[in-house]
mmCIF file of C-alpha atoms in Angstrom:
data_model
loop_
_atom_site.group_PDB
_atom_site.id
_atom_site.type_symbol
_atom_site.label_atom_id
_atom_site.label_comp_id
_atom_site.label_asym_id
_atom_site.label_seq_id
_atom_site.Cartn_x
_atom_site.Cartn_y
_atom_site.Cartn_z
ATOM 1 C CA UNK A 16 59.903 33.962 163.025
ATOM 2 C CA UNK A 17 57.348 36.701 163.576
ATOM 3 C CA UNK A 18 57.403 39.406 160.928
ATOM 4 C CA UNK A 19 56.623 43.100 161.001
ATOM 5 C CA UNK A 20 54.451 44.650 162.271
ATOM 6 C CA UNK A 21 53.313 41.991 164.792
ATOM 7 C CA UNK A 22 56.751 41.577 166.330
ATOM 8 C CA UNK A 23 56.875 45.292 167.216
ATOM 9 C CA UNK A 24 54.144 45.076 169.849
ATOM 10 C CA UNK A 25 56.418 44.820 172.893
ATOM 11 C CA UNK A 26 59.911 45.873 171.883
ATOM 12 C CA UNK A 27 62.619 45.524 174.530
ATOM 13 C CA UNK A 28 65.703 47.739 174.197
ATOM 14 C CA UNK A 29 68.453 46.459 176.459
ATOM 15 C CA UNK A 30 70.104 48.671 179.040
ATOM 16 C CA UNK A 31 73.720 48.400 180.176
ATOM 17 C CA UNK A 32 74.195 45.177 182.198
ATOM 18 C CA UNK A 33 74.907 47.119 185.402
ATOM 19 C CA UNK A 34 71.502 48.791 185.081
ATOM 20 C CA UNK A 35 69.697 45.494 184.551
ATOM 21 C CA UNK A 36 68.535 44.379 187.976
ATOM 22 C CA UNK A 37 69.054 40.701 187.132
ATOM 23 C CA UNK A 38 71.904 41.089 184.665
ATOM 24 C CA UNK A 39 71.532 41.342 180.916
ATOM 25 C CA UNK A 40 70.971 37.749 179.846
ATOM 26 C CA UNK A 41 68.649 36.794 182.722
ATOM 27 C CA UNK A 42 66.627 39.991 182.326
ATOM 28 C CA UNK A 43 66.092 39.300 178.642
ATOM 29 C CA UNK A 44 65.251 35.646 179.286
ATOM 30 C CA UNK A 45 62.601 36.592 181.830
ATOM 31 C CA UNK A 46 61.250 39.411 179.687
ATOM 32 C CA UNK A 47 60.771 37.023 176.776
ATOM 33 C CA UNK A 48 58.917 34.666 179.115
ATOM 34 C CA UNK A 49 56.633 37.592 179.987
ATOM 35 C CA UNK A 50 55.736 38.280 176.379
ATOM 36 C CA UNK A 51 58.380 40.532 174.792
ATOM 37 C CA UNK A 52 58.035 40.209 171.016
ATOM 38 C CA UNK A 53 61.378 41.681 169.893
ATOM 39 C CA UNK A 54 64.741 42.475 171.513
ATOM 40 C CA UNK A 55 67.134 45.233 170.488
ATOM 41 C CA UNK A 56 70.684 44.909 171.764
ATOM 42 C CA UNK A 57 71.888 48.418 172.598
ATOM 43 C CA UNK A 58 75.279 48.794 174.260
ATOM 44 C CA UNK A 59 77.577 51.764 174.671
ATOM 45 C CA UNK A 60 81.090 52.087 176.068
ATOM 46 C CA UNK A 61 82.014 48.398 175.834
ATOM 47 C CA UNK A 62 84.851 46.653 174.047
ATOM 48 C CA UNK A 63 84.246 44.642 170.900
ATOM 49 C CA UNK A 64 84.737 41.241 172.497
ATOM 50 C CA UNK A 65 82.199 42.011 175.218
ATOM 51 C CA UNK A 66 79.620 43.240 172.748
ATOM 52 C CA UNK A 67 80.097 40.215 170.520
ATOM 53 C CA UNK A 68 79.692 37.838 173.455
ATOM 54 C CA UNK A 69 76.576 39.597 174.779
ATOM 55 C CA UNK A 70 74.936 39.886 171.378
ATOM 56 C CA UNK A 71 75.624 36.214 170.630
ATOM 57 C CA UNK A 72 74.027 35.207 173.940
ATOM 58 C CA UNK A 73 70.934 37.249 173.116
ATOM 59 C CA UNK A 74 70.868 35.760 169.619
ATOM 60 C CA UNK A 75 70.669 32.305 171.209
ATOM 61 C CA UNK A 76 67.815 33.383 173.513
ATOM 62 C CA UNK A 77 65.787 35.102 170.817
ATOM 63 C CA UNK A 78 66.281 32.350 168.279
ATOM 64 C CA UNK A 79 65.059 29.752 170.790
ATOM 65 C CA UNK A 80 62.001 31.922 171.480
ATOM 66 C CA UNK A 81 61.316 32.598 167.793
ATOM 67 C CA UNK A 82 61.491 36.373 168.109
ATOM 68 C CA UNK A 83 63.712 38.866 166.250
ATOM 69 C CA UNK A 84 66.981 40.316 167.501
ATOM 70 C CA UNK A 85 67.838 43.820 166.323
ATOM 71 C CA UNK A 86 71.272 45.390 166.891
ATOM 72 C CA UNK A 87 71.495 49.103 167.541
ATOM 73 C CA UNK A 88 73.763 51.092 165.228
ATOM 74 C CA UNK A 89 76.321 48.367 164.497
ATOM 75 C CA UNK A 90 75.957 46.691 161.130
ATOM 76 C CA UNK A 91 79.131 44.667 161.511
ATOM 77 C CA UNK A 92 78.003 43.213 164.842
ATOM 78 C CA UNK A 93 74.538 42.456 163.469
ATOM 79 C CA UNK A 94 76.053 40.518 160.587
ATOM 80 C CA UNK A 95 78.512 38.677 162.843
ATOM 81 C CA UNK A 96 75.804 37.331 165.176
ATOM 82 C CA UNK A 97 73.281 36.805 162.359
ATOM 83 C CA UNK A 98 70.799 39.240 163.874
ATOM 84 C CA UNK A 99 67.484 39.900 162.166
ATOM 85 C CA UNK A 100 68.129 43.577 161.665
ATOM 86 C CA UNK A 101 69.707 46.885 162.578
ATOM 87 C CA UNK A 102 68.315 50.070 164.082
ATOM 88 C CA UNK A 103 69.903 53.454 163.356
ATOM 89 C CA UNK A 104 69.369 56.937 164.741
ATOM 90 C CA UNK A 105 69.454 60.292 163.021
ATOM 91 C CA UNK A 106 73.118 60.809 163.894
ATOM 92 C CA UNK A 107 74.171 57.242 163.092
ATOM 93 C CA UNK A 108 74.885 55.565 159.768
ATOM 94 C CA UNK A 109 72.509 56.908 157.055
ATOM 95 C CA UNK A 110 69.691 54.470 156.223
ATOM 96 C CA UNK A 111 70.810 54.192 152.588
ATOM 97 C CA UNK A 112 74.290 53.077 153.645
ATOM 98 C CA UNK A 113 72.919 50.672 156.235
ATOM 99 C CA UNK A 114 70.588 49.128 153.664
ATOM 100 C CA UNK A 115 73.435 48.620 151.196
ATOM 101 C CA UNK A 116 75.448 46.792 153.842
ATOM 102 C CA UNK A 117 72.706 44.553 155.244
ATOM 103 C CA UNK A 118 70.881 43.849 151.999
ATOM 104 C CA UNK A 119 67.168 43.165 151.715
ATOM 105 C CA UNK A 120 67.106 40.133 153.970
ATOM 106 C CA UNK A 121 67.435 42.085 157.218
ATOM 107 C CA UNK A 122 65.110 44.556 158.932
ATOM 108 C CA UNK A 123 66.100 48.217 159.162
ATOM 109 C CA UNK A 124 64.604 50.536 161.776
ATOM 110 C CA UNK A 125 65.046 54.306 162.099
ATOM 111 C CA UNK A 126 64.614 56.671 165.052
ATOM 112 C CA UNK A 127 62.517 59.806 164.488
ATOM 113 C CA UNK A 128 61.766 62.630 166.917
ATOM 114 C CA UNK A 129 60.085 65.382 164.892
ATOM 115 C CA UNK A 130 57.934 66.062 161.833
ATOM 116 C CA UNK A 131 60.846 66.981 159.574
ATOM 117 C CA UNK A 132 62.564 63.677 160.258
ATOM 118 C CA UNK A 133 59.302 61.792 159.801
ATOM 119 C CA UNK A 134 58.638 63.377 156.404
ATOM 120 C CA UNK A 135 62.136 62.348 155.308
ATOM 121 C CA UNK A 136 61.586 58.647 156.038
ATOM 122 C CA UNK A 137 62.046 56.575 152.883
ATOM 123 C CA UNK A 138 59.844 53.439 152.898
ATOM 124 C CA UNK A 139 62.041 51.998 150.148
ATOM 125 C CA UNK A 140 64.910 51.810 152.650
ATOM 126 C CA UNK A 141 63.374 51.600 156.118
ATOM 127 C CA UNK A 142 61.046 48.908 157.482
ATOM 128 C CA UNK A 143 59.770 50.549 160.678
ATOM 129 C CA UNK A 144 60.087 53.763 162.672
ATOM 130 C CA UNK A 145 60.828 54.209 166.359
ATOM 131 C CA UNK A 146 59.324 57.535 167.403
ATOM 132 C CA UNK A 147 59.942 59.582 170.532
ATOM 133 C CA UNK A 148 60.744 60.163 173.224
ATOM 134 C CA UNK A 149 57.053 60.415 174.010
ATOM 135 C CA UNK A 150 57.787 60.999 177.705
ATOM 136 C CA UNK A 151 61.010 62.117 179.413
ATOM 137 C CA UNK A 152 63.577 59.340 179.665
ATOM 138 C CA UNK A 153 66.796 58.847 181.581
ATOM 139 C CA UNK A 154 67.930 55.743 179.673
ATOM 140 C CA UNK A 155 69.373 57.697 176.731
ATOM 141 C CA UNK A 156 71.568 60.663 177.571
ATOM 142 C CA UNK A 157 71.252 62.411 174.198
ATOM 143 C CA UNK A 158 67.500 61.952 173.776
ATOM 144 C CA UNK A 159 65.505 64.733 172.119
ATOM 145 C CA UNK A 160 62.851 66.618 174.124
ATOM 146 C CA UNK A 161 59.733 64.593 174.904
ATOM 147 C CA UNK A 162 56.884 65.141 172.435
ATOM 148 C CA UNK A 163 54.008 64.110 174.722
ATOM 149 C CA UNK A 164 50.900 62.232 173.633
ATOM 150 C CA UNK A 165 49.605 65.115 171.478
ATOM 151 C CA UNK A 166 52.933 65.372 169.681
ATOM 152 C CA UNK A 167 52.983 61.604 169.303
ATOM 153 C CA UNK A 168 49.553 61.667 167.651
ATOM 154 C CA UNK A 169 50.690 64.296 165.131
ATOM 155 C CA UNK A 170 53.841 62.357 164.273
ATOM 156 C CA UNK A 171 51.976 59.057 164.047
ATOM 157 C CA UNK A 172 49.632 60.556 161.476
ATOM 158 C CA UNK A 173 52.635 61.351 159.262
ATOM 159 C CA UNK A 174 54.319 57.949 159.488
ATOM 160 C CA UNK A 175 54.190 55.771 156.343
ATOM 161 C CA UNK A 176 55.492 52.635 158.092
ATOM 162 C CA UNK A 177 54.894 50.396 161.120
ATOM 163 C CA UNK A 178 55.450 52.581 164.165
ATOM 164 C CA UNK A 179 56.855 52.049 167.651
ATOM 165 C CA UNK A 180 56.641 54.560 170.511
ATOM 166 C CA UNK A 181 59.632 54.961 172.801
ATOM 167 C CA UNK A 182 60.596 57.062 175.799
ATOM 168 C CA UNK A 183 59.587 56.787 179.450
ATOM 169 C CA UNK A 184 56.875 54.219 178.777
ATOM 170 C CA UNK A 185 55.194 52.088 181.439
ATOM 171 C CA UNK A 186 51.884 50.208 181.358
ATOM 172 C CA UNK A 187 49.720 53.271 182.066
ATOM 173 C CA UNK A 188 51.560 55.361 179.507
ATOM 174 C CA UNK A 189 51.303 52.569 176.946
ATOM 175 C CA UNK A 190 47.519 52.798 177.232
ATOM 176 C CA UNK A 191 47.663 56.582 176.793
ATOM 177 C CA UNK A 192 49.790 56.249 173.656
ATOM 178 C CA UNK A 193 47.401 53.718 172.151
ATOM 179 C CA UNK A 194 44.505 56.064 172.823
ATOM 180 C CA UNK A 195 46.318 59.038 171.271
ATOM 181 C CA UNK A 196 47.128 57.677 167.829
ATOM 182 C CA UNK A 197 48.151 54.791 165.611
ATOM 183 C CA UNK A 198 50.704 52.587 167.293
ATOM 184 C CA UNK A 199 52.026 49.155 166.360
ATOM 185 C CA UNK A 200 53.853 48.790 169.650
ATOM 186 C CA UNK A 201 55.978 50.335 172.361
ATOM 187 C CA UNK A 202 59.700 50.117 173.023
ATOM 188 C CA UNK A 203 60.800 50.044 176.645
ATOM 189 C CA UNK A 204 64.104 50.021 178.489
ATOM 190 C CA UNK A 205 63.970 50.692 182.228
ATOM 191 C CA UNK A 206 60.360 49.551 182.662
ATOM 192 C CA UNK A 207 61.633 46.007 182.129
ATOM 193 C CA UNK A 208 65.402 46.137 182.656
ATOM 194 C CA UNK A 209 65.038 47.900 186.001
ATOM 195 C CA UNK A 210 62.046 45.899 187.182
ATOM 196 C CA UNK A 211 62.141 43.614 190.209
ATOM 197 C CA UNK A 212 60.332 41.029 188.106
ATOM 198 C CA UNK A 213 60.990 41.506 184.359
ATOM 199 C CA UNK A 214 58.536 38.748 183.447
ATOM 200 C CA UNK A 215 55.676 40.426 185.312
ATOM 201 C CA UNK A 216 56.617 43.856 183.968
ATOM 202 C CA UNK A 217 56.546 42.558 180.399
ATOM 203 C CA UNK A 218 53.224 40.800 180.946
ATOM 204 C CA UNK A 219 51.647 43.966 182.381
ATOM 205 C CA UNK A 220 52.852 46.039 179.443
ATOM 206 C CA UNK A 221 51.564 43.486 176.970
ATOM 207 C CA UNK A 222 48.182 43.393 178.707
ATOM 208 C CA UNK A 223 47.965 47.188 178.550
ATOM 209 C CA UNK A 224 48.662 47.104 174.828
ATOM 210 C CA UNK A 225 46.064 44.435 174.148
ATOM 211 C CA UNK A 226 43.210 45.953 176.143
ATOM 212 C CA UNK A 227 40.467 47.535 174.025
#
């Protein structure tokens, strides 16, 4: 199993199955083949049985590939499918509560969108930070305003932990983020889930991140 921060390089956040051009499981399978280094299962407006089935399928795929599976904002589901961690947002379960429930053996990520939130990050509780949106995004209806590359650079300078950029990122924008400030990786949704060829899309993103 890859450990932080290396596994953060190309971080796939899943979209709703109907917005995945090849369906959820096949999209993730092909994205992993293209070089995705971590998968976060994010699902809204689905019943418990559906979420459990989908998360278990992704757990099988990620375990076979030797990469982590993170569950978004659902500690119970993460524990049920034996995920590697949980990711919470500012309006979700507080990090201290999440840490108490998952213990020290699982990864905990936290979303941050401004300097105040970044200064409040507690490295004793949180393992990595997802920061953004850097660019406008349509994949999350309640996303904060985009910070842009200059805003990203200012926030990155404040971050005490491994850091992932998120929000409207494609290969060209991944290069711009890397040039703007410290970045352990990028998290993408539609750039892979909506791609005609998820494997190629993942490979292009990974290449952009690895170029000097």
